[in-house]
C-alpha angles and dihedrals in degrees: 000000000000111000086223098073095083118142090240096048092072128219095285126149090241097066098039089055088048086048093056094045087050095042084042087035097225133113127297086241094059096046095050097049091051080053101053086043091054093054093046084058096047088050096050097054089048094050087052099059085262120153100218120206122193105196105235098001107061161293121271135194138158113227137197123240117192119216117270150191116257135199136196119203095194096116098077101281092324114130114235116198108227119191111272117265114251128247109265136156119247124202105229110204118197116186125233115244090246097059088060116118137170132212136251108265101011086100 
């Protein structure tokens, strides 16, 4: 178990990064240049149409979202036209089963 999870050091880059060198046992450095490798190659599938699948981690794909129209309520019930949201892709992540925790005192 990595030093670095400790409930005060926060969920920054930075220590999960520190967490993988120490688990691989390798350099920060090289760890985060496999990382940022890893994500150039994710992108690129996704940019590509491709379904990506992580063993163990997750499921990614990149889906479409068409424009639509969107509405505020914030006037006191009165209904307030907003321009419609552009079309745009999204990346959907499903975790792998594996991946499922659960935490300490929600037993």
């Amino acid at each position: 178990m990595c030093e670095r999870t400790c409930s005060h050091c926060g969920p920054s880059m930075a220590n999960f990064i520190a967490c993988v060198a120490e688990q691989a046992n390798c350099t920060e450095r090289e760890t985060k240049a496999i990382l940022e490798s890893v994500r150039k190659v994710l992108q690129e599938q996704l940019e590509n149409g491709q379904k990506v699948k992580v063993s163990g981690l997750f499921t990614a794909v990149a889906v479409y979202k068409d424009g639509r129209a969107a509405r505020t309520k914030k006037c006191f019930g009165k209904t307030v036209e907003l321009p419609p949201k552009a079309p745009h892709t999204v990346v959907k992540l499903t975790p792998s089963r594996k991946l499922c925790v659960t935490r300490a005192g929600s037993e």
